[in-house]
Amino acid sequence: MADAALFEFLHMEMVAELWAHHSDPGPGGQKMSLSVLEGMGFRVGQALGERLPQETLAFREELDVLKFLCKDLWVAVFQKQMDSLRTNHQGTYVLQDNSFPLLIRMASGPQYLEEAPKFLAFTCGLLRGTLSTLGIKSLVTASVASLPTCKFQVVIQKT
Amino acid sequence: MSRPAHRRPEYHKINKDLFVLTYGALVAQLCKDYERDEDVNKYLDKMGYGIGTRLVEDFLARSCVRRCHSYSEITDIIAQVAFKMYLGITPSVTCNNPSRTEFSLILDKNPLVEFVEELPAGRSSLCYCNLLCGIIRGALEMVHLAADVTFLQDTLKGDRVTEIGITFLKKLDEKKYRRKK
């Protein structure tokens, strides 16, 4: 879908541009850049959360919210469902996407694995932001074992 | 890639919103990073240029545009095919000079500013949608056309419409005509 293409190109350019601007030789510089992207994703996730159809907001359980993210939100944003959802039933969820669209354009190969976190930061923020609008505070991180498969780990924060 | 079983209309809107919201977050971030409007504008243009150089391939793959023989045809395609495809709007095109190298795209509605009421305080020279200029410029350059692309009117600055000016800088076919003795 053409709309999705425009977002993907923008995302790619943002990763390249913000990285160049914020980068810094030390590991501290790297963290700052990822958190900038994550923060942007959070704002967008919050705003998207506010635009969701009203009936989706009446969830009975935490697990329903996560299922909603994996099915409806992922379809709306990435035109596909999340491939698997696992949980320890104690507030930690692992969402796996076997062909994550923002990683598809990257060639698979071990040398690209290092670059992968930059392409996931925005989406982690997006998930965290949407959850926040749905009343759930969380920490979201992502990992890539082999491109283009990635896992998003959502840890619910109990206040 | 298989299509999902259902495609609810509100999710289609979310997809469109995603780009517009992300763009807004980007502009906000750049405003934090740069104090001067000119620097933000420059960065938006530069990022747009980078996107345009890649977007043009995507565009050519999706549309089956035939080879153009005039700047006016090219501008029409940008307005009627490209804008429609990526932003869902069709700007009108006007030609601004007799030699037909300067054109304007007039947007009655600008989806990028859907959630923006006004420019942030102290940012009166900000060209909020400058990414678009960069995209057009980058895309044209990839098909070997040099052009200047700027905003001539901007609704966020109080104008009635948004107007993007495209000035083509080099002749398309240098040797084709004008074999005067």
JSON list of N, CA, C and O in Angstrom, two decimals, chain A residues 1-13 105, chain B residues 19 46-65 77-79 81-88 112 131-143:
[
{"chain": "A", "resi": 1, "resn": "MET", "atom": "N", "xyz": [0.85, -1.19, 0.00]},
{"chain": "A", "resi": 1, "resn": "MET", "atom": "CA", "xyz": [0.00, 0.00, 0.00]},
{"chain": "A", "resi": 1, "resn": "MET", "atom": "C", "xyz": [0.88, 1.24, 0.00]},
{"chain": "A", "resi": 1, "resn": "MET", "atom": "O", "xyz": [1.83, 1.32, 0.75]},
{"chain": "A", "resi": 2, "resn": "ALA", "atom": "N", "xyz": [0.55, 2.18, -0.83]},
{"chain": "A", "resi": 2, "resn": "ALA", "atom": "CA", "xyz": [1.41, 3.34, -1.02]},
{"chain": "A", "resi": 2, "resn": "ALA", "atom": "C", "xyz": [1.60, 4.14, 0.26]},
{"chain": "A", "resi": 2, "resn": "ALA", "atom": "O", "xyz": [2.67, 4.64, 0.53]},
{"chain": "A", "resi": 3, "resn": "ASP", "atom": "N", "xyz": [0.52, 4.27, 1.05]},
{"chain": "A", "resi": 3, "resn": "ASP", "atom": "CA", "xyz": [0.66, 5.03, 2.29]},
{"chain": "A", "resi": 3, "resn": "ASP", "atom": "C", "xyz": [1.73, 4.43, 3.17]},
{"chain": "A", "resi": 3, "resn": "ASP", "atom": "O", "xyz": [2.50, 5.12, 3.81]},
{"chain": "A", "resi": 4, "resn": "ALA", "atom": "N", "xyz": [1.74, 3.10, 3.23]},
{"chain": "A", "resi": 4, "resn": "ALA", "atom": "CA", "xyz": [2.71, 2.43, 4.09]},
{"chain": "A", "resi": 4, "resn": "ALA", "atom": "C", "xyz": [4.11, 2.69, 3.58]},
{"chain": "A", "resi": 4, "resn": "ALA", "atom": "O", "xyz": [5.04, 2.87, 4.36]},
{"chain": "A", "resi": 5, "resn": "ALA", "atom": "N", "xyz": [4.26, 2.73, 2.26]},
{"chain": "A", "resi": 5, "resn": "ALA", "atom": "CA", "xyz": [5.59, 2.96, 1.69]},
{"chain": "A", "resi": 5, "resn": "ALA", "atom": "C", "xyz": [6.14, 4.30, 2.15]},
{"chain": "A", "resi": 5, "resn": "ALA", "atom": "O", "xyz": [7.31, 4.41, 2.51]},
{"chain": "A", "resi": 6, "resn": "LEU", "atom": "N", "xyz": [5.28, 5.31, 2.17]},
{"chain": "A", "resi": 6, "resn": "LEU", "atom": "CA", "xyz": [5.74, 6.64, 2.55]},
{"chain": "A", "resi": 6, "resn": "LEU", "atom": "C", "xyz": [6.23, 6.64, 4.00]},
{"chain": "A", "resi": 6, "resn": "LEU", "atom": "O", "xyz": [7.28, 7.20, 4.32]},
{"chain": "A", "resi": 7, "resn": "PHE", "atom": "N", "xyz": [5.50, 5.95, 4.88]},
{"chain": "A", "resi": 7, "resn": "PHE", "atom": "CA", "xyz": [5.94, 5.86, 6.26]},
{"chain": "A", "resi": 7, "resn": "PHE", "atom": "C", "xyz": [7.27, 5.13, 6.34]},
{"chain": "A", "resi": 7, "resn": "PHE", "atom": "O", "xyz": [8.17, 5.54, 7.07]},
{"chain": "A", "resi": 8, "resn": "GLU", "atom": "N", "xyz": [7.39, 4.02, 5.61]},
{"chain": "A", "resi": 8, "resn": "GLU", "atom": "CA", "xyz": [8.63, 3.24, 5.67]},
{"chain": "A", "resi": 8, "resn": "GLU", "atom": "C", "xyz": [9.83, 4.05, 5.21]},
{"chain": "A", "resi": 8, "resn": "GLU", "atom": "O", "xyz": [10.90, 3.99, 5.81]},
{"chain": "A", "resi": 9, "resn": "PHE", "atom": "N", "xyz": [9.66, 4.82, 4.13]},
{"chain": "A", "resi": 9, "resn": "PHE", "atom": "CA", "xyz": [10.77, 5.64, 3.65]},
{"chain": "A", "resi": 9, "resn": "PHE", "atom": "C", "xyz": [11.11, 6.73, 4.66]},
{"chain": "A", "resi": 9, "resn": "PHE", "atom": "O", "xyz": [12.29, 7.03, 4.89]},
{"chain": "A", "resi": 10, "resn": "LEU", "atom": "N", "xyz": [10.08, 7.31, 5.26]},
{"chain": "A", "resi": 10, "resn": "LEU", "atom": "CA", "xyz": [10.33, 8.35, 6.25]},
{"chain": "A", "resi": 10, "resn": "LEU", "atom": "C", "xyz": [11.08, 7.76, 7.44]},
{"chain": "A", "resi": 10, "resn": "LEU", "atom": "O", "xyz": [12.04, 8.35, 7.94]},
{"chain": "A", "resi": 11, "resn": "HIS", "atom": "N", "xyz": [10.63, 6.59, 7.88]},
{"chain": "A", "resi": 11, "resn": "HIS", "atom": "CA", "xyz": [11.28, 5.93, 9.02]},
{"chain": "A", "resi": 11, "resn": "HIS", "atom": "C", "xyz": [12.75, 5.65, 8.74]},
{"chain": "A", "resi": 11, "resn": "HIS", "atom": "O", "xyz": [13.62, 5.93, 9.56]},
{"chain": "A", "resi": 12, "resn": "MET", "atom": "N", "xyz": [13.00, 5.15, 7.53]},
{"chain": "A", "resi": 12, "resn": "MET", "atom": "CA", "xyz": [14.38, 4.83, 7.14]},
{"chain": "A", "resi": 12, "resn": "MET", "atom": "C", "xyz": [15.25, 6.08, 7.17]},
{"chain": "A", "resi": 12, "resn": "MET", "atom": "O", "xyz": [16.38, 6.06, 7.65]},
{"chain": "A", "resi": 13, "resn": "GLU", "atom": "N", "xyz": [14.71, 7.16, 6.66]},
{"chain": "A", "resi": 13, "resn": "GLU", "atom": "CA", "xyz": [15.47, 8.41, 6.59]},
{"chain": "A", "resi": 13, "resn": "GLU", "atom": "C", "xyz": [15.69, 8.97, 7.99]},
{"chain": "A", "resi": 13, "resn": "GLU", "atom": "O", "xyz": [16.74, 9.51, 8.30]},
{"chain": "A", "resi": 105, "resn": "ARG", "atom": "N", "xyz": [13.73, -4.50, 4.27]},
{"chain": "A", "resi": 105, "resn": "ARG", "atom": "CA", "xyz": [14.62, -3.92, 3.26]},
{"chain": "A", "resi": 105, "resn": "ARG", "atom": "C", "xyz": [16.10, -4.15, 3.58]},
{"chain": "A", "resi": 105, "resn": "ARG", "atom": "O", "xyz": [16.97, -3.90, 2.77]},
{"chain": "B", "resi": 19, "resn": "PHE", "atom": "N", "xyz": [1.75, 8.14, 9.10]},
{"chain": "B", "resi": 19, "resn": "PHE", "atom": "CA", "xyz": [2.74, 8.95, 8.41]},
{"chain": "B", "resi": 19, "resn": "PHE", "atom": "C", "xyz": [2.66, 10.40, 8.90]},
{"chain": "B", "resi": 19, "resn": "PHE", "atom": "O", "xyz": [3.67, 11.02, 9.22]},
{"chain": "B", "resi": 46, "resn": "LYS", "atom": "N", "xyz": [16.61, 18.33, 3.20]},
{"chain": "B", "resi": 46, "resn": "LYS", "atom": "CA", "xyz": [17.65, 17.32, 2.99]},
{"chain": "B", "resi": 46, "resn": "LYS", "atom": "C", "xyz": [17.10, 15.91, 3.19]},
{"chain": "B", "resi": 46, "resn": "LYS", "atom": "O", "xyz": [17.36, 15.00, 2.41]},
{"chain": "B", "resi": 47, "resn": "MET", "atom": "N", "xyz": [16.30, 15.74, 4.23]},
{"chain": "B", "resi": 47, "resn": "MET", "atom": "CA", "xyz": [15.71, 14.42, 4.47]},
{"chain": "B", "resi": 47, "resn": "MET", "atom": "C", "xyz": [14.74, 14.07, 3.35]},
{"chain": "B", "resi": 47, "resn": "MET", "atom": "O", "xyz": [14.71, 12.94, 2.88]},
{"chain": "B", "resi": 48, "resn": "GLY", "atom": "N", "xyz": [13.99, 15.08, 2.92]},
{"chain": "B", "resi": 48, "resn": "GLY", "atom": "CA", "xyz": [13.06, 14.85, 1.82]},
{"chain": "B", "resi": 48, "resn": "GLY", "atom": "C", "xyz": [13.80, 14.42, 0.57]},
{"chain": "B", "resi": 48, "resn": "GLY", "atom": "O", "xyz": [13.37, 13.51, -0.15]},
{"chain": "B", "resi": 49, "resn": "TYR", "atom": "N", "xyz": [14.92, 15.05, 0.34]},
{"chain": "B", "resi": 49, "resn": "TYR", "atom": "CA", "xyz": [15.73, 14.71, -0.83]},
{"chain": "B", "resi": 49, "resn": "TYR", "atom": "C", "xyz": [16.14, 13.24, -0.78]},
{"chain": "B", "resi": 49, "resn": "TYR", "atom": "O", "xyz": [16.01, 12.50, -1.76]},
{"chain": "B", "resi": 50, "resn": "GLY", "atom": "N", "xyz": [16.62, 12.81, 0.39]},
{"chain": "B", "resi": 50, "resn": "GLY", "atom": "CA", "xyz": [17.01, 11.41, 0.56]},
{"chain": "B", "resi": 50, "resn": "GLY", "atom": "C", "xyz": [15.84, 10.47, 0.29]},
{"chain": "B", "resi": 50, "resn": "GLY", "atom": "O", "xyz": [15.98, 9.44, -0.36]},
{"chain": "B", "resi": 51, "resn": "ILE", "atom": "N", "xyz": [14.67, 10.84, 0.79]},
{"chain": "B", "resi": 51, "resn": "ILE", "atom": "CA", "xyz": [13.49, 10.01, 0.58]},
{"chain": "B", "resi": 51, "resn": "ILE", "atom": "C", "xyz": [13.11, 10.00, -0.90]},
{"chain": "B", "resi": 51, "resn": "ILE", "atom": "O", "xyz": [12.82, 8.95, -1.48]},
{"chain": "B", "resi": 52, "resn": "GLY", "atom": "N", "xyz": [13.14, 11.19, -1.52]},
{"chain": "B", "resi": 52, "resn": "GLY", "atom": "CA", "xyz": [12.74, 11.31, -2.92]},
{"chain": "B", "resi": 52, "resn": "GLY", "atom": "C", "xyz": [13.57, 10.44, -3.85]},
{"chain": "B", "resi": 52, "resn": "GLY", "atom": "O", "xyz": [13.06, 9.83, -4.79]},
{"chain": "B", "resi": 53, "resn": "THR", "atom": "N", "xyz": [14.89, 10.37, -3.57]},
{"chain": "B", "resi": 53, "resn": "THR", "atom": "CA", "xyz": [15.74, 9.59, -4.46]},
{"chain": "B", "resi": 53, "resn": "THR", "atom": "C", "xyz": [15.36, 8.12, -4.42]},
{"chain": "B", "resi": 53, "resn": "THR", "atom": "O", "xyz": [15.58, 7.40, -5.39]},
{"chain": "B", "resi": 54, "resn": "ARG", "atom": "N", "xyz": [14.79, 7.66, -3.31]},
{"chain": "B", "resi": 54, "resn": "ARG", "atom": "CA", "xyz": [14.37, 6.26, -3.23]},
{"chain": "B", "resi": 54, "resn": "ARG", "atom": "C", "xyz": [12.90, 6.07, -3.61]},
{"chain": "B", "resi": 54, "resn": "ARG", "atom": "O", "xyz": [12.52, 5.06, -4.20]},
{"chain": "B", "resi": 55, "resn": "LEU", "atom": "N", "xyz": [12.11, 7.07, -3.27]},
{"chain": "B", "resi": 55, "resn": "LEU", "atom": "CA", "xyz": [10.68, 6.97, -3.53]},
{"chain": "B", "resi": 55, "resn": "LEU", "atom": "C", "xyz": [10.38, 6.87, -5.03]},
{"chain": "B", "resi": 55, "resn": "LEU", "atom": "O", "xyz": [9.43, 6.21, -5.45]},
{"chain": "B", "resi": 56, "resn": "VAL", "atom": "N", "xyz": [11.22, 7.50, -5.84]},
{"chain": "B", "resi": 56, "resn": "VAL", "atom": "CA", "xyz": [10.93, 7.55, -7.27]},
{"chain": "B", "resi": 56, "resn": "VAL", "atom": "C", "xyz": [10.91, 6.14, -7.87]},
{"chain": "B", "resi": 56, "resn": "VAL", "atom": "O", "xyz": [10.09, 5.84, -8.73]},
{"chain": "B", "resi": 57, "resn": "GLU", "atom": "N", "xyz": [11.79, 5.28, -7.38]},
{"chain": "B", "resi": 57, "resn": "GLU", "atom": "CA", "xyz": [11.79, 3.88, -7.87]},
{"chain": "B", "resi": 57, "resn": "GLU", "atom": "C", "xyz": [10.50, 3.19, -7.50]},
{"chain": "B", "resi": 57, "resn": "GLU", "atom": "O", "xyz": [9.92, 2.44, -8.28]},
{"chain": "B", "resi": 58, "resn": "ASP", "atom": "N", "xyz": [10.09, 3.42, -6.26]},
{"chain": "B", "resi": 58, "resn": "ASP", "atom": "CA", "xyz": [8.84, 2.82, -5.78]},
{"chain": "B", "resi": 58, "resn": "ASP", "atom": "C", "xyz": [7.69, 3.32, -6.65]},
{"chain": "B", "resi": 58, "resn": "ASP", "atom": "O", "xyz": [6.82, 2.56, -7.07]},
{"chain": "B", "resi": 59, "resn": "PHE", "atom": "N", "xyz": [7.71, 4.63, -6.95]},
{"chain": "B", "resi": 59, "resn": "PHE", "atom": "CA", "xyz": [6.66, 5.23, -7.75]},
{"chain": "B", "resi": 59, "resn": "PHE", "atom": "C", "xyz": [6.62, 4.63, -9.15]},
{"chain": "B", "resi": 59, "resn": "PHE", "atom": "O", "xyz": [5.57, 4.27, -9.67]},
{"chain": "B", "resi": 60, "resn": "LEU", "atom": "N", "xyz": [7.80, 4.55, -9.77]},
{"chain": "B", "resi": 60, "resn": "LEU", "atom": "CA", "xyz": [7.85, 4.03, -11.14]},
{"chain": "B", "resi": 60, "resn": "LEU", "atom": "C", "xyz": [7.41, 2.57, -11.19]},
{"chain": "B", "resi": 60, "resn": "LEU", "atom": "O", "xyz": [6.82, 2.12, -12.16]},
{"chain": "B", "resi": 61, "resn": "ALA", "atom": "N", "xyz": [7.70, 1.84, -10.11]},
{"chain": "B", "resi": 61, "resn": "ALA", "atom": "CA", "xyz": [7.28, 0.44, -10.08]},
{"chain": "B", "resi": 61, "resn": "ALA", "atom": "C", "xyz": [5.77, 0.31, -9.93]},
{"chain": "B", "resi": 61, "resn": "ALA", "atom": "O", "xyz": [5.16, -0.60, -10.47]},
{"chain": "B", "resi": 62, "resn": "ARG", "atom": "N", "xyz": [5.15, 1.24, -9.20]},
{"chain": "B", "resi": 62, "resn": "ARG", "atom": "CA", "xyz": [3.70, 1.12, -8.97]},
{"chain": "B", "resi": 62, "resn": "ARG", "atom": "C", "xyz": [2.86, 1.72, -10.08]},
{"chain": "B", "resi": 62, "resn": "ARG", "atom": "O", "xyz": [1.72, 1.32, -10.29]},
{"chain": "B", "resi": 63, "resn": "SER", "atom": "N", "xyz": [3.37, 2.73, -10.74]},
{"chain": "B", "resi": 63, "resn": "SER", "atom": "CA", "xyz": [2.56, 3.40, -11.76]},
{"chain": "B", "resi": 63, "resn": "SER", "atom": "C", "xyz": [3.15, 2.99, -13.09]},
{"chain": "B", "resi": 63, "resn": "SER", "atom": "O", "xyz": [4.29, 2.58, -13.14]},
{"chain": "B", "resi": 64, "resn": "CYS", "atom": "N", "xyz": [2.42, 3.11, -14.17]},
{"chain": "B", "resi": 64, "resn": "CYS", "atom": "CA", "xyz": [3.06, 2.74, -15.43]},
{"chain": "B", "resi": 64, "resn": "CYS", "atom": "C", "xyz": [3.16, 3.97, -16.30]},
{"chain": "B", "resi": 64, "resn": "CYS", "atom": "O", "xyz": [2.62, 4.02, -17.38]},
{"chain": "B", "resi": 65, "resn": "VAL", "atom": "N", "xyz": [3.82, 4.99, -15.76]},
{"chain": "B", "resi": 65, "resn": "VAL", "atom": "CA", "xyz": [3.85, 6.24, -16.53]},
{"chain": "B", "resi": 65, "resn": "VAL", "atom": "C", "xyz": [4.71, 6.07, -17.76]},
{"chain": "B", "resi": 65, "resn": "VAL", "atom": "O", "xyz": [5.76, 5.45, -17.73]},
{"chain": "B", "resi": 77, "resn": "ILE", "atom": "N", "xyz": [2.01, 14.68, -13.96]},
{"chain": "B", "resi": 77, "resn": "ILE", "atom": "CA", "xyz": [2.14, 13.35, -13.38]},
{"chain": "B", "resi": 77, "resn": "ILE", "atom": "C", "xyz": [2.44, 13.44, -11.89]},
{"chain": "B", "resi": 77, "resn": "ILE", "atom": "O", "xyz": [1.91, 12.69, -11.07]},
{"chain": "B", "resi": 78, "resn": "ILE", "atom": "N", "xyz": [3.27, 14.40, -11.51]},
{"chain": "B", "resi": 78, "resn": "ILE", "atom": "CA", "xyz": [3.55, 14.57, -10.08]},
{"chain": "B", "resi": 78, "resn": "ILE", "atom": "C", "xyz": [2.25, 14.87, -9.35]},
{"chain": "B", "resi": 78, "resn": "ILE", "atom": "O", "xyz": [1.96, 14.29, -8.29]},
{"chain": "B", "resi": 79, "resn": "ALA", "atom": "N", "xyz": [1.45, 15.76, -9.92]},
{"chain": "B", "resi": 79, "resn": "ALA", "atom": "CA", "xyz": [0.21, 16.17, -9.24]},
{"chain": "B", "resi": 79, "resn": "ALA", "atom": "C", "xyz": [-0.85, 15.09, -9.28]},
{"chain": "B", "resi": 79, "resn": "ALA", "atom": "O", "xyz": [-1.47, 14.77, -8.28]},
{"chain": "B", "resi": 81, "resn": "VAL", "atom": "N", "xyz": [-0.72, 11.76, -10.38]},
{"chain": "B", "resi": 81, "resn": "VAL", "atom": "CA", "xyz": [-0.43, 10.36, -10.10]},
{"chain": "B", "resi": 81, "resn": "VAL", "atom": "C", "xyz": [0.30, 10.22, -8.76]},
{"chain": "B", "resi": 81, "resn": "VAL", "atom": "O", "xyz": [-0.15, 9.54, -7.86]},
{"chain": "B", "resi": 82, "resn": "ALA", "atom": "N", "xyz": [1.44, 10.90, -8.62]},
{"chain": "B", "resi": 82, "resn": "ALA", "atom": "CA", "xyz": [2.25, 10.72, -7.42]},
{"chain": "B", "resi": 82, "resn": "ALA", "atom": "C", "xyz": [1.57, 11.23, -6.16]},
{"chain": "B", "resi": 82, "resn": "ALA", "atom": "O", "xyz": [1.49, 10.53, -5.15]},
{"chain": "B", "resi": 83, "resn": "PHE", "atom": "N", "xyz": [1.09, 12.47, -6.19]},
{"chain": "B", "resi": 83, "resn": "PHE", "atom": "CA", "xyz": [0.44, 13.00, -4.99]},
{"chain": "B", "resi": 83, "resn": "PHE", "atom": "C", "xyz": [-0.77, 12.17, -4.62]},
{"chain": "B", "resi": 83, "resn": "PHE", "atom": "O", "xyz": [-1.06, 11.93, -3.46]},
{"chain": "B", "resi": 84, "resn": "LYS", "atom": "N", "xyz": [-1.52, 11.75, -5.66]},
{"chain": "B", "resi": 84, "resn": "LYS", "atom": "CA", "xyz": [-2.73, 10.96, -5.42]},
{"chain": "B", "resi": 84, "resn": "LYS", "atom": "C", "xyz": [-2.34, 9.63, -4.77]},
{"chain": "B", "resi": 84, "resn": "LYS", "atom": "O", "xyz": [-2.96, 9.18, -3.82]},
{"chain": "B", "resi": 85, "resn": "MET", "atom": "N", "xyz": [-1.30, 9.03, -5.29]},
{"chain": "B", "resi": 85, "resn": "MET", "atom": "CA", "xyz": [-0.88, 7.71, -4.82]},
{"chain": "B", "resi": 85, "resn": "MET", "atom": "C", "xyz": [-0.40, 7.75, -3.37]},
{"chain": "B", "resi": 85, "resn": "MET", "atom": "O", "xyz": [-0.72, 6.90, -2.57]},
{"chain": "B", "resi": 86, "resn": "TYR", "atom": "N", "xyz": [0.42, 8.73, -3.04]},
{"chain": "B", "resi": 86, "resn": "TYR", "atom": "CA", "xyz": [1.05, 8.72, -1.72]},
{"chain": "B", "resi": 86, "resn": "TYR", "atom": "C", "xyz": [0.33, 9.54, -0.67]},
{"chain": "B", "resi": 86, "resn": "TYR", "atom": "O", "xyz": [0.42, 9.25, 0.51]},
{"chain": "B", "resi": 87, "resn": "LEU", "atom": "N", "xyz": [-0.35, 10.60, -1.10]},
{"chain": "B", "resi": 87, "resn": "LEU", "atom": "CA", "xyz": [-0.99, 11.45, -0.11]},
{"chain": "B", "resi": 87, "resn": "LEU", "atom": "C", "xyz": [-2.50, 11.53, -0.27]},
{"chain": "B", "resi": 87, "resn": "LEU", "atom": "O", "xyz": [-3.18, 12.17, 0.51]},
{"chain": "B", "resi": 88, "resn": "GLY", "atom": "N", "xyz": [-3.01, 10.90, -1.34]},
{"chain": "B", "resi": 88, "resn": "GLY", "atom": "CA", "xyz": [-4.46, 10.86, -1.52]},
{"chain": "B", "resi": 88, "resn": "GLY", "atom": "C", "xyz": [-5.07, 12.18, -1.95]},
{"chain": "B", "resi": 88, "resn": "GLY", "atom": "O", "xyz": [-6.28, 12.36, -1.85]},
{"chain": "B", "resi": 112, "resn": "LEU", "atom": "N", "xyz": [-0.61, 16.75, 5.44]},
{"chain": "B", "resi": 112, "resn": "LEU", "atom": "CA", "xyz": [0.47, 16.79, 6.43]},
{"chain": "B", "resi": 112, "resn": "LEU", "atom": "C", "xyz": [0.15, 17.69, 7.61]},
{"chain": "B", "resi": 112, "resn": "LEU", "atom": "O", "xyz": [0.70, 17.52, 8.69]},
{"chain": "B", "resi": 131, "resn": "LEU", "atom": "N", "xyz": [9.65, 18.92, 3.80]},
{"chain": "B", "resi": 131, "resn": "LEU", "atom": "CA", "xyz": [10.02, 17.57, 3.35]},
{"chain": "B", "resi": 131, "resn": "LEU", "atom": "C", "xyz": [9.53, 17.34, 1.92]},
{"chain": "B", "resi": 131, "resn": "LEU", "atom": "O", "xyz": [10.21, 16.72, 1.10]},
{"chain": "B", "resi": 132, "resn": "LEU", "atom": "N", "xyz": [8.32, 17.83, 1.64]},
{"chain": "B", "resi": 132, "resn": "LEU", "atom": "CA", "xyz": [7.73, 17.61, 0.31]},
{"chain": "B", "resi": 132, "resn": "LEU", "atom": "C", "xyz": [8.59, 18.20, -0.80]},
{"chain": "B", "resi": 132, "resn": "LEU", "atom": "O", "xyz": [8.76, 17.61, -1.86]},
{"chain": "B", "resi": 133, "resn": "CYS", "atom": "N", "xyz": [9.14, 19.39, -0.54]},
{"chain": "B", "resi": 133, "resn": "CYS", "atom": "CA", "xyz": [9.98, 20.02, -1.56]},
{"chain": "B", "resi": 133, "resn": "CYS", "atom": "C", "xyz": [11.20, 19.16, -1.84]},
{"chain": "B", "resi": 133, "resn": "CYS", "atom": "O", "xyz": [11.58, 18.95, -2.99]},
{"chain": "B", "resi": 134, "resn": "GLY", "atom": "N", "xyz": [11.80, 18.67, -0.76]},
{"chain": "B", "resi": 134, "resn": "GLY", "atom": "CA", "xyz": [12.98, 17.83, -0.91]},
{"chain": "B", "resi": 134, "resn": "GLY", "atom": "C", "xyz": [12.66, 16.55, -1.66]},
{"chain": "B", "resi": 134, "resn": "GLY", "atom": "O", "xyz": [13.42, 16.10, -2.52]},
{"chain": "B", "resi": 135, "resn": "ILE", "atom": "N", "xyz": [11.49, 15.97, -1.35]},
{"chain": "B", "resi": 135, "resn": "ILE", "atom": "CA", "xyz": [11.10, 14.72, -2.01]},
{"chain": "B", "resi": 135, "resn": "ILE", "atom": "C", "xyz": [10.97, 14.94, -3.52]},
{"chain": "B", "resi": 135, "resn": "ILE", "atom": "O", "xyz": [11.51, 14.16, -4.33]},
{"chain": "B", "resi": 136, "resn": "ILE", "atom": "N", "xyz": [10.29, 16.00, -3.90]},
{"chain": "B", "resi": 136, "resn": "ILE", "atom": "CA", "xyz": [10.09, 16.27, -5.34]},
{"chain": "B", "resi": 136, "resn": "ILE", "atom": "C", "xyz": [11.44, 16.51, -6.01]},
{"chain": "B", "resi": 136, "resn": "ILE", "atom": "O", "xyz": [11.73, 15.97, -7.09]},
{"chain": "B", "resi": 137, "resn": "ARG", "atom": "N", "xyz": [12.27, 17.31, -5.36]},
{"chain": "B", "resi": 137, "resn": "ARG", "atom": "CA", "xyz": [13.58, 17.62, -5.93]},
{"chain": "B", "resi": 137, "resn": "ARG", "atom": "C", "xyz": [14.45, 16.37, -6.09]},
{"chain": "B", "resi": 137, "resn": "ARG", "atom": "O", "xyz": [15.09, 16.14, -7.13]},
{"chain": "B", "resi": 138, "resn": "GLY", "atom": "N", "xyz": [14.46, 15.52, -5.05]},
{"chain": "B", "resi": 138, "resn": "GLY", "atom": "CA", "xyz": [15.25, 14.29, -5.09]},
{"chain": "B", "resi": 138, "resn": "GLY", "atom": "C", "xyz": [14.75, 13.33, -6.15]},
{"chain": "B", "resi": 138, "resn": "GLY", "atom": "O", "xyz": [15.53, 12.72, -6.88]},
{"chain": "B", "resi": 139, "resn": "ALA", "atom": "N", "xyz": [13.44, 13.21, -6.24]},
{"chain": "B", "resi": 139, "resn": "ALA", "atom": "CA", "xyz": [12.86, 12.29, -7.22]},
{"chain": "B", "resi": 139, "resn": "ALA", "atom": "C", "xyz": [13.18, 12.75, -8.64]},
{"chain": "B", "resi": 139, "resn": "ALA", "atom": "O", "xyz": [13.56, 11.95, -9.50]},
{"chain": "B", "resi": 140, "resn": "LEU", "atom": "N", "xyz": [13.03, 14.06, -8.89]},
{"chain": "B", "resi": 140, "resn": "LEU", "atom": "CA", "xyz": [13.31, 14.58, -10.24]},
{"chain": "B", "resi": 140, "resn": "LEU", "atom": "C", "xyz": [14.78, 14.38, -10.60]},
{"chain": "B", "resi": 140, "resn": "LEU", "atom": "O", "xyz": [15.11, 14.04, -11.73]},
{"chain": "B", "resi": 141, "resn": "GLU", "atom": "N", "xyz": [15.64, 14.58, -9.60]},
{"chain": "B", "resi": 141, "resn": "GLU", "atom": "CA", "xyz": [17.06, 14.44, -9.90]},
{"chain": "B", "resi": 141, "resn": "GLU", "atom": "C", "xyz": [17.41, 13.01, -10.31]},
{"chain": "B", "resi": 141, "resn": "GLU", "atom": "O", "xyz": [18.29, 12.79, -11.14]},
{"chain": "B", "resi": 142, "resn": "MET", "atom": "N", "xyz": [16.72, 12.04, -9.72]},
{"chain": "B", "resi": 142, "resn": "MET", "atom": "CA", "xyz": [16.99, 10.65, -10.07]},
{"chain": "B", "resi": 142, "resn": "MET", "atom": "C", "xyz": [16.58, 10.33, -11.49]},
{"chain": "B", "resi": 142, "resn": "MET", "atom": "O", "xyz": [17.03, 9.34, -12.06]},
{"chain": "B", "resi": 143, "resn": "VAL", "atom": "N", "xyz": [15.70, 11.14, -12.07]},
{"chain": "B", "resi": 143, "resn": "VAL", "atom": "CA", "xyz": [15.39, 10.95, -13.49]},
{"chain": "B", "resi": 143, "resn": "VAL", "atom": "C", "xyz": [16.05, 12.05, -14.32]},
{"chain": "B", "resi": 143, "resn": "VAL", "atom": "O", "xyz": [15.56, 12.47, -15.35]}
]
